[in-house]
Amino acid sequence: MRPILHTAVLSASACLLAVACSEVKSAGDKEEVPKSVDDVPAAVQVTAARLAERLGGSVGAWAWDTESEDWECAVNGLGRAVEMDIRSDGAFDEMEFVFTFDELEAALPDVAKIVSQQCRTEEGALIELSLRREALLVPEPRPAEVWSKSGVVIEFQCANGRDFELDARNMAIESKVDDRD
């Protein structure tokens, strides 16, 4: 290879590597990047407003999820913390309802036991009932009623940052990315 061409190839490779490396998440990096509503595509805003209204709430703060590449927004005005994920084309992805460990234990004691075992304690665990089918959305989903349905997952993050997803078949899948704020 000629020296000039070789240098150009190495320079281009170094630039690509630098860009790729600059976007690699480090442990502790925030997964969600706060965004202004002006940054959110119109199709995403329309879906969010429609679904939030259907639940009796309103659209809150927006963020871009760097891991899933979805738009996320808080749903305000409900009885608990709720977050909605919507794809850039405006398609619904999931809605996550935050539950306390005590609520989970009362509704799904076997699932609560798995959370305790995986986390070694329920202290500081973040527990979300994730509904991944739009047809499942209701203002106050009851874990015991929806648990065995397709598209329902319990996501939980231990105080030490370990992430898990659990479905009705009790398949625990750990995710290494820490998305706790």
Short mmCIF file of C-alpha atoms in Angstrom, two decimals:
data_model
loop_
_atom_site.label_atom_id
_atom_site.label_comp_id
_atom_site.label_asym_id
_atom_site.label_seq_id
_atom_site.Cartn_x
_atom_site.Cartn_y
_atom_site.Cartn_z
CA MET A 1 0.00 0.00 0.00
CA ARG A 2 1.32 3.44 -0.85
CA PRO A 3 2.31 5.60 2.17
CA ILE A 4 -0.23 8.37 1.46
CA LEU A 5 -3.10 5.91 0.98
CA HIS A 6 -2.00 3.93 4.04
CA THR A 7 -1.96 7.13 6.14
CA ALA A 8 -5.43 8.10 4.87
CA VAL A 9 -6.84 4.66 5.71
CA LEU A 10 -5.31 4.76 9.20
CA SER A 11 -6.61 8.31 9.77
CA ALA A 12 -10.12 7.35 8.68
CA SER A 13 -10.02 4.26 10.90
CA ALA A 14 -8.84 6.32 13.86
CA CYS A 15 -11.68 8.83 13.32
CA LEU A 16 -14.30 6.08 13.13
CA LEU A 17 -12.89 4.42 16.22
CA ALA A 18 -12.86 7.73 18.10
CA VAL A 19 -16.52 8.37 17.22
CA ALA A 20 -17.54 4.84 18.17
CA CYS A 21 -15.65 4.97 21.44
CA SER A 22 -17.03 8.38 22.35
CA GLU A 23 -20.57 6.95 22.19
CA VAL A 24 -19.89 3.87 24.30
CA LYS A 25 -21.73 4.12 27.60
CA SER A 26 -19.73 3.82 30.75
CA ALA A 27 -21.13 2.43 33.96
CA GLY A 28 -23.05 5.20 35.66
CA ASP A 29 -23.84 7.10 32.45
CA LYS A 30 -27.48 8.13 32.28
CA GLU A 31 -29.50 6.11 29.81
CA GLU A 32 -32.13 8.83 29.44
CA VAL A 33 -31.18 12.26 28.11
CA PRO A 34 -33.70 15.01 28.98
CA LYS A 35 -35.20 16.66 25.90
CA SER A 36 -37.42 19.61 25.15
CA VAL A 37 -40.86 18.89 23.71
CA ASP A 38 -39.66 20.82 20.63
CA ASP A 39 -37.15 17.99 19.99
CA VAL A 40 -39.84 15.29 19.99
CA PRO A 41 -41.29 14.21 16.61
CA ALA A 42 -44.95 15.14 16.10
CA ALA A 43 -46.03 11.50 15.64
CA VAL A 44 -44.50 10.65 19.02
CA GLN A 45 -46.25 13.58 20.71
CA VAL A 46 -49.62 12.60 19.23
CA THR A 47 -49.33 8.99 20.46
CA ALA A 48 -48.19 10.10 23.91
CA ALA A 49 -51.04 12.60 24.28
CA ARG A 50 -53.63 10.05 23.11
CA LEU A 51 -52.44 7.33 25.50
CA ALA A 52 -51.94 9.66 28.47
CA GLU A 53 -55.46 11.03 28.01
CA ARG A 54 -56.85 7.49 27.69
CA LEU A 55 -55.37 6.75 31.14
CA GLY A 56 -56.68 9.99 32.64
CA GLY A 57 -53.28 11.66 32.79
CA SER A 58 -51.19 14.10 30.83
CA VAL A 59 -47.79 14.06 29.16
CA GLY A 60 -44.93 15.16 31.39
CA ALA A 61 -41.19 15.55 30.89
CA TRP A 62 -39.51 14.05 27.81
CA ALA A 63 -36.25 12.12 27.42
CA TRP A 64 -34.40 10.27 24.66
CA ASP A 65 -33.37 6.74 25.65
CA THR A 66 -29.85 6.19 24.34
CA GLU A 67 -30.06 2.43 24.86
CA SER A 68 -33.39 1.56 23.22
CA GLU A 69 -33.52 4.63 20.95
CA ASP A 70 -37.10 5.33 22.05
CA TRP A 71 -38.70 8.54 23.24
CA GLU A 72 -39.78 8.42 26.87
CA CYS A 73 -42.17 10.63 28.74
CA ALA A 74 -43.60 10.73 32.20
CA VAL A 75 -47.36 10.40 32.49
CA ASN A 76 -48.58 12.90 35.08
CA GLY A 77 -51.80 12.81 37.08
CA LEU A 78 -51.98 9.09 37.84
CA GLY A 79 -51.83 7.48 41.26
CA ARG A 80 -48.21 6.34 40.80
CA ALA A 81 -45.12 7.11 38.74
CA VAL A 82 -45.63 6.05 35.11
CA GLU A 83 -43.32 6.24 32.11
CA MET A 84 -44.25 5.66 28.48
CA ASP A 85 -41.84 4.60 25.70
CA ILE A 86 -42.71 5.44 22.10
CA ARG A 87 -40.71 4.68 18.96
CA SER A 88 -39.63 7.51 16.68
CA ASP A 89 -42.34 6.57 14.16
CA GLY A 90 -45.02 7.11 16.83
CA ALA A 91 -45.62 3.42 17.59
CA PHE A 92 -46.26 2.46 21.22
CA ASP A 93 -43.43 0.43 22.78
CA GLU A 94 -44.22 0.06 26.50
CA MET A 95 -45.66 1.70 29.57
CA GLU A 96 -44.06 1.17 32.98
CA PHE A 97 -45.99 1.56 36.24
CA VAL A 98 -43.85 1.83 39.39
CA PHE A 99 -44.91 -0.38 42.31
CA THR A 100 -43.54 -0.70 45.82
CA PHE A 101 -42.17 -4.00 47.01
CA ASP A 102 -45.07 -4.30 49.48
CA GLU A 103 -47.60 -3.87 46.66
CA LEU A 104 -45.81 -6.49 44.59
CA GLU A 105 -45.64 -8.88 47.53
CA ALA A 106 -49.37 -8.50 48.21
CA ALA A 107 -50.29 -9.10 44.56
CA LEU A 108 -47.63 -11.59 43.42
CA PRO A 109 -45.85 -13.16 46.41
CA ASP A 110 -43.85 -15.60 44.25
CA VAL A 111 -42.53 -12.75 42.12
CA ALA A 112 -41.68 -10.70 45.21
CA LYS A 113 -39.69 -13.67 46.50
CA ILE A 114 -37.64 -13.71 43.27
CA VAL A 115 -36.96 -9.96 43.61
CA SER A 116 -35.73 -10.51 47.18
CA GLN A 117 -33.55 -13.45 46.13
CA GLN A 118 -31.99 -11.67 43.15
CA CYS A 119 -31.43 -8.40 45.03
CA ARG A 120 -30.66 -10.09 48.37
CA THR A 121 -33.03 -7.53 49.88
CA GLU A 122 -36.05 -5.57 48.77
CA GLU A 123 -34.61 -2.34 50.21
CA GLY A 124 -34.03 0.19 47.47
CA ALA A 125 -35.40 -2.00 44.67
CA LEU A 126 -37.11 -0.16 41.80
CA ILE A 127 -40.04 -2.28 40.56
CA GLU A 128 -41.99 -1.60 37.37
CA LEU A 129 -44.92 -3.42 35.83
CA SER A 130 -44.17 -3.10 32.12
CA LEU A 131 -47.10 -3.40 29.71
CA ARG A 132 -45.77 -3.96 26.20
CA ARG A 133 -49.05 -4.20 24.33
CA GLU A 134 -51.26 -1.15 23.92
CA ALA A 135 -54.39 -3.27 24.43
CA LEU A 136 -53.31 -3.88 28.05
CA LEU A 137 -53.26 -0.20 29.03
CA VAL A 138 -55.62 0.78 31.80
CA PRO A 139 -55.24 3.62 34.34
CA GLU A 140 -54.47 1.34 37.32
CA PRO A 141 -53.32 -2.08 36.11
CA ARG A 142 -53.47 -4.75 38.79
CA PRO A 143 -50.39 -6.98 38.68
CA ALA A 144 -52.28 -10.14 39.71
CA GLU A 145 -54.84 -9.62 36.92
CA VAL A 146 -52.40 -8.93 34.07
CA TRP A 147 -49.40 -11.00 35.15
CA SER A 148 -50.04 -14.08 33.01
CA LYS A 149 -50.92 -12.13 29.84
CA SER A 150 -48.62 -11.86 26.86
CA GLY A 151 -46.72 -8.58 26.82
CA VAL A 152 -46.47 -8.17 30.60
CA VAL A 153 -43.09 -8.06 32.31
CA ILE A 154 -41.90 -7.12 35.79
CA GLU A 155 -38.72 -5.09 35.52
CA PHE A 156 -36.74 -4.54 38.67
CA GLN A 157 -33.48 -2.92 39.55
CA CYS A 158 -31.70 -3.75 42.78
CA ALA A 159 -30.13 -1.07 44.96
CA ASN A 160 -26.72 -2.18 43.65
CA GLY A 161 -27.79 -1.39 40.04
CA ARG A 162 -28.37 -4.95 38.78
CA ASP A 163 -31.31 -4.99 36.34
CA PHE A 164 -33.72 -7.85 35.71
CA GLU A 165 -36.80 -8.59 33.66
CA LEU A 166 -39.18 -11.31 34.74
CA ASP A 167 -42.15 -12.65 32.80
CA ALA A 168 -44.91 -15.03 33.89
CA ARG A 169 -42.72 -18.01 32.97
CA ASN A 170 -40.24 -16.82 35.64
CA MET A 171 -37.42 -16.29 33.19
CA ALA A 172 -35.05 -13.80 34.85
CA ILE A 173 -32.81 -11.95 32.43
CA GLU A 174 -30.14 -9.67 33.81
CA SER A 175 -29.22 -6.50 31.98
CA LYS A 176 -25.90 -4.90 32.88
CA VAL A 177 -26.92 -1.31 32.04
CA ASP A 178 -27.75 0.82 35.06
CA ASP A 179 -30.67 3.09 34.21
CA ARG A 180 -31.46 4.39 37.66
CA ASP A 181 -31.44 8.18 37.83
#
